[in-house]
Tab-separated table of C-alpha atoms in Angstrom:
chain	number	residue	atom	x	y	z
E	1	MET	CA	42.870	46.628	-13.772
E	2	SER	CA	45.570	45.022	-11.696
E	3	GLY	CA	46.347	41.696	-10.122
E	4	VAL	CA	48.756	38.814	-9.836
E	5	LEU	CA	48.297	35.828	-12.120
E	6	TYR	CA	49.897	32.448	-11.446
E	7	ALA	CA	50.563	29.473	-13.683
E	8	GLY	CA	47.754	26.926	-13.561
E	9	GLY	CA	46.942	23.520	-14.960
E	10	MET	CA	43.772	24.819	-16.610
E	11	VAL	CA	45.770	26.705	-19.226
E	12	ALA	CA	48.120	23.851	-20.118
E	13	ALA	CA	46.152	22.905	-23.222
E	14	LEU	CA	46.498	26.393	-24.635
E	15	PHE	CA	50.237	26.145	-25.255
E	16	ALA	CA	50.540	23.478	-27.918
E	17	SER	CA	52.387	25.811	-30.293
E	18	THR	CA	56.148	26.134	-29.853
E	19	LEU	CA	58.876	28.527	-30.923
E	20	THR	CA	59.959	28.387	-34.528
E	21	SER	CA	63.166	26.647	-35.505
E	22	GLN	CA	64.721	30.087	-35.950
E	23	ALA	CA	64.083	30.885	-32.288
E	24	TYR	CA	65.849	27.685	-31.227
E	25	ALA	CA	68.941	28.324	-33.315
E	26	GLN	CA	71.017	29.610	-30.388
E	27	PRO	CA	71.715	27.809	-27.066
E	28	PRO	CA	70.265	30.549	-24.779
E	29	PHE	CA	66.791	29.785	-26.085
E	30	ASP	CA	66.967	26.188	-24.812
E	31	THR	CA	67.316	27.224	-21.161
E	32	VAL	CA	64.094	27.302	-19.162
E	33	PRO	CA	64.159	28.177	-15.445
E	34	PRO	CA	62.736	25.472	-13.175
E	35	ASP	CA	60.882	27.843	-10.835
E	36	LYS	CA	57.503	29.328	-11.658
E	37	ILE	CA	56.920	32.830	-13.005
E	38	VAL	CA	54.527	35.390	-11.571
E	39	ILE	CA	53.223	38.204	-13.756
E	40	THR	CA	51.758	41.319	-12.166
E	41	VAL	CA	49.547	43.396	-14.433
E	42	ALA	CA	50.619	46.955	-13.666
E	43	THR	CA	48.278	48.761	-16.056
E	44	VAL	CA	45.832	47.988	-18.858
E	45	ASN	CA	44.760	50.955	-20.980
E	46	GLY	CA	43.099	51.466	-24.322
E	47	SER	CA	39.867	51.423	-26.256
E	48	GLY	CA	40.419	47.777	-27.171
E	49	CYS	CA	40.694	46.547	-23.580
E	50	PRO	CA	38.246	48.365	-21.275
E	51	ALA	CA	38.507	47.583	-17.566
E	52	GLY	CA	37.859	43.915	-16.866
E	53	THR	CA	38.154	42.717	-20.475
E	54	ALA	CA	41.809	41.555	-20.593
E	55	ALA	CA	43.533	38.856	-18.544
E	56	VAL	CA	47.001	37.259	-18.422
E	57	ALA	CA	48.022	33.670	-17.605
E	58	VAL	CA	51.410	31.888	-17.570
E	59	SER	CA	51.921	28.410	-19.023
E	60	PRO	CA	52.837	25.674	-16.511
E	61	ASP	CA	56.126	24.968	-18.328
E	62	ASN	CA	57.307	28.618	-18.224
E	63	THR	CA	57.584	28.797	-22.021
E	64	ALA	CA	54.792	31.288	-22.706
E	65	PHE	CA	52.096	33.544	-21.363
E	66	THR	CA	48.770	34.485	-22.880
E	67	VAL	CA	46.538	37.530	-23.017
E	68	THR	CA	42.799	36.989	-23.341
E	69	TYR	CA	40.603	39.788	-24.700
E	70	SER	CA	36.807	39.867	-24.579
E	71	ASP	CA	36.016	43.270	-26.125
E	72	TYR	CA	38.683	44.056	-28.725
E	73	LEU	CA	37.014	44.960	-32.029
E	74	ALA	CA	37.525	47.643	-34.681
E	75	GLN	CA	34.908	48.305	-37.347
E	76	VAL	CA	33.676	50.691	-40.041
E	77	GLY	CA	30.391	51.055	-41.857
E	78	LYS	CA	26.799	50.546	-40.818
E	79	GLY	CA	26.299	50.781	-37.056
E	80	SER	CA	29.806	52.121	-36.382
E	81	THR	CA	30.869	55.348	-34.727
E	82	PRO	CA	33.596	57.583	-36.209
E	83	THR	CA	36.170	56.318	-33.668
E	84	ASP	CA	35.420	52.592	-34.061
E	85	PHE	CA	37.814	52.171	-36.998
E	86	ARG	CA	40.813	51.960	-34.635
E	87	LYS	CA	41.175	50.189	-31.303
E	88	ASN	CA	44.326	49.791	-29.230
E	89	CYS	CA	45.498	48.254	-25.977
E	90	GLN	CA	48.609	48.898	-23.901
E	91	LEU	CA	49.614	46.323	-21.308
E	92	SER	CA	52.341	47.036	-18.773
E	93	LEU	CA	53.461	43.804	-17.122
E	94	VAL	CA	55.848	43.219	-14.238
E	95	THR	CA	57.395	39.794	-14.752
E	96	HIS	CA	58.890	38.247	-11.607
E	97	VAL	CA	61.409	35.741	-12.987
E	98	PRO	CA	63.528	33.218	-11.080
E	99	GLN	CA	66.775	34.655	-9.746
E	100	GLY	CA	69.699	34.362	-12.134
E	101	PHE	CA	67.660	34.412	-15.347
E	102	SER	CA	66.916	36.955	-18.060
E	103	TYR	CA	64.071	36.702	-20.547
E	104	ALA	CA	63.026	38.035	-23.944
E	105	ILE	CA	59.983	37.583	-26.151
E	106	ALA	CA	61.020	35.263	-28.976
E	107	SER	CA	57.705	35.084	-30.835
E	108	VAL	CA	54.059	36.070	-30.500
E	109	ASP	CA	50.965	34.376	-31.915
E	110	TYR	CA	47.848	36.491	-32.537
E	111	ARG	CA	44.417	35.114	-33.350
E	112	GLY	CA	41.026	36.588	-34.127
E	113	PHE	CA	38.248	36.899	-36.676
E	114	ALA	CA	37.698	39.369	-39.494
E	115	HIS	CA	34.861	40.230	-41.857
E	116	LEU	CA	35.962	42.605	-44.597
E	117	GLU	CA	33.730	43.711	-47.441
E	118	ASP	CA	35.000	44.127	-50.987
E	119	GLY	CA	37.312	47.150	-51.050
E	120	ALA	CA	37.932	47.236	-47.275
E	121	SER	CA	41.175	46.358	-45.494
E	122	ALA	CA	42.468	45.889	-41.947
E	123	THR	CA	45.766	46.007	-40.081
E	124	GLN	CA	46.934	44.289	-36.891
E	125	LYS	CA	50.003	45.901	-35.327
E	126	ALA	CA	52.063	45.328	-32.183
E	127	SER	CA	55.168	46.735	-30.525
E	128	TYR	CA	57.148	45.593	-27.474
E	129	TYR	CA	59.706	47.232	-25.202
E	130	PHE	CA	61.109	47.117	-21.683
E	131	GLN	CA	60.697	50.128	-19.413
E	132	GLY	CA	63.722	52.397	-19.634
E	133	GLN	CA	65.063	50.838	-22.840
E	134	SER	CA	64.964	52.751	-26.119
E	135	GLN	CA	64.881	49.696	-28.374
E	136	THR	CA	61.381	48.795	-29.572
E	137	SER	CA	60.347	45.802	-31.654
E	138	SER	CA	57.265	46.256	-33.857
E	139	ASN	CA	55.401	44.265	-36.490
E	140	SER	CA	52.244	44.701	-38.567
E	141	HIS	CA	50.042	42.442	-40.702
E	142	ASP	CA	47.520	43.465	-43.345
E	143	PHE	CA	44.259	41.863	-44.498
E	144	THR	CA	42.141	42.737	-47.547
E	145	GLY	CA	38.522	42.108	-48.448
E	146	VAL	CA	36.649	40.100	-49.387
E	147	TYR	CA	37.523	38.245	-46.165
E	148	ASP	CA	35.290	36.365	-43.723
E	149	ASP	CA	37.262	33.934	-41.595
E	150	ASN	CA	39.476	33.382	-38.568
E	151	TRP	CA	42.965	34.846	-38.847
E	152	GLN	CA	46.307	34.112	-37.204
E	153	THR	CA	49.618	35.946	-37.400
E	154	THR	CA	53.019	35.299	-35.823
E	155	ASP	CA	55.725	37.819	-34.985
E	156	VAL	CA	59.190	36.228	-34.726
E	157	SER	CA	62.086	38.171	-33.241
E	158	ASP	CA	65.445	38.051	-34.976
E	159	ILE	CA	67.827	36.337	-32.552
E	160	ALA	CA	70.497	38.956	-33.143
E	161	THR	CA	68.165	41.787	-32.131
E	162	VAL	CA	66.165	40.228	-29.287
E	163	VAL	CA	65.917	42.642	-26.364
E	164	TRP	CA	66.681	40.910	-23.057
E	165	SER	CA	65.428	41.990	-19.658
E	166	PRO	CA	68.255	43.458	-17.532
E	167	CYS	CA	69.797	40.905	-15.173
E	168	GLY	CA	69.001	41.563	-11.534
E	169	GLU	CA	66.513	44.347	-12.318
E	170	LEU	CA	62.723	44.429	-12.327
E	171	ARG	CA	61.551	46.262	-15.439
E	172	ASN	CA	58.009	46.561	-16.759
E	173	PHE	CA	57.442	44.854	-20.102
E	174	ASN	CA	55.133	46.951	-22.298
E	175	ILE	CA	52.977	45.572	-25.091
E	176	ASN	CA	51.132	47.931	-27.440
E	177	THR	CA	48.661	46.363	-29.871
E	178	GLU	CA	46.362	47.947	-32.433
E	179	LEU	CA	43.528	46.905	-34.730
E	180	ARG	CA	42.547	49.225	-37.583
E	181	VAL	CA	39.957	48.964	-40.388
E	182	ASN	CA	39.982	51.038	-43.577
E	183	ALA	CA	36.665	51.279	-45.406
E	184	GLY	CA	38.356	51.922	-48.746
E	185	SER	CA	35.853	51.589	-51.575
E	186	SER	CA	33.421	49.398	-49.606
E	187	ASP	CA	29.767	50.374	-49.181
E	188	THR	CA	29.728	51.831	-45.644
E	189	THR	CA	26.039	52.762	-45.869
E	190	ASN	CA	24.748	49.201	-46.100
E	191	THR	CA	27.650	47.008	-44.890
E	192	THR	CA	30.026	46.682	-41.945
E	193	SER	CA	33.662	45.554	-41.997
E	194	PHE	CA	35.429	44.571	-38.805
E	195	ILE	CA	38.414	42.798	-37.264
E	196	THR	CA	38.530	41.422	-33.756
E	197	MET	CA	41.142	39.964	-31.424
E	198	ASP	CA	38.472	38.025	-29.531
E	199	SER	CA	37.534	34.380	-30.024
E	200	THR	CA	33.877	33.465	-29.843
E	201	ASP	CA	34.280	31.070	-26.917
E	202	GLY	CA	36.514	33.371	-24.859
E	203	ASP	CA	39.645	31.266	-25.305
E	204	VAL	CA	43.097	32.779	-25.535
E	205	SER	CA	43.693	35.024	-28.515
E	206	THR	CA	47.362	35.906	-28.052
E	207	THR	CA	50.338	33.800	-26.953
E	208	TYR	CA	53.742	35.268	-26.092
E	209	HIS	CA	56.649	32.805	-26.180
E	210	PHE	CA	59.522	33.354	-23.770
E	211	ALA	CA	63.208	32.968	-24.527
E	212	TRP	CA	65.483	32.441	-21.503
E	213	LYS	CA	69.162	32.679	-20.689
E	214	GLU	CA	71.148	32.503	-17.473
E	215	CYS	CA	72.659	35.709	-16.159
E	216	PRO	CA	76.408	35.836	-15.518
E	217	PRO	CA	77.442	35.316	-11.873
E	218	ALA	CA	77.313	38.456	-9.771
E	219	GLN	CA	80.710	39.957	-9.118
E	220	GLY	CA	81.572	40.064	-5.399
C-alpha cells in the first residue's frame, strides 16, 4: 500500500484532543509551521493491517495525523486460529515538512474496543523511531477481564527524551503497533476474548500529535 495523503477539511473534526500540559512545557512545542504537511506512506506491513485496511490523514492545523484501521483485531478462544492471539502493524511514513522545521511525536492517542472473558487479558503496545536512529520510544498498556467496552490509551513522550527528525534530512518515521490477547484461565472452548483497534463506524482509531521546532540557520 502506498500513496500521498494531504490535509483536508473532512478530518478537522477528528482532532479535538490536544497535547497534554506536559508536552507544552517547553517553547519548541508551541511552534507550528504555517505550510501544509504531506505524508507519503512508504510501506504498510503486518497481520493487523492487510493491504488496503490502513490509511493516514493530516489535520488541517498541522498539529496531528491519524491512522485509520479497518481490520486490526486479535482474539483467542472459540472461532480463533492459533495465530489470531497476536496482530501487529508496521507503518513506514515519509513526512515532508516545511523547510526549516524539525518534528517529533509528542503524544499518541489509541482507541478501540475489547471483550475479555473472566481470566483473560490483553496488551496494546507501540514503538516509534526514525530511520537510521538507534533511539526507540515504546509503551504498552494492559487490560484484564471481565471487560466489555471501548478503550483509550495515551502515550506521552518525556520532553527531555523526545527524538527529533534531523534538520534538512528526509527520514522515514516508523511506527510498530501490536495487539495481543492471553486466554489465561478463561474458557476458550465456549467463549472468545478479543481486542481491536478498529471503531465500528470506521472513524479514526489512532491520533499522533506533532511537536515542532525551528531548525538553526544553515551555515554558509
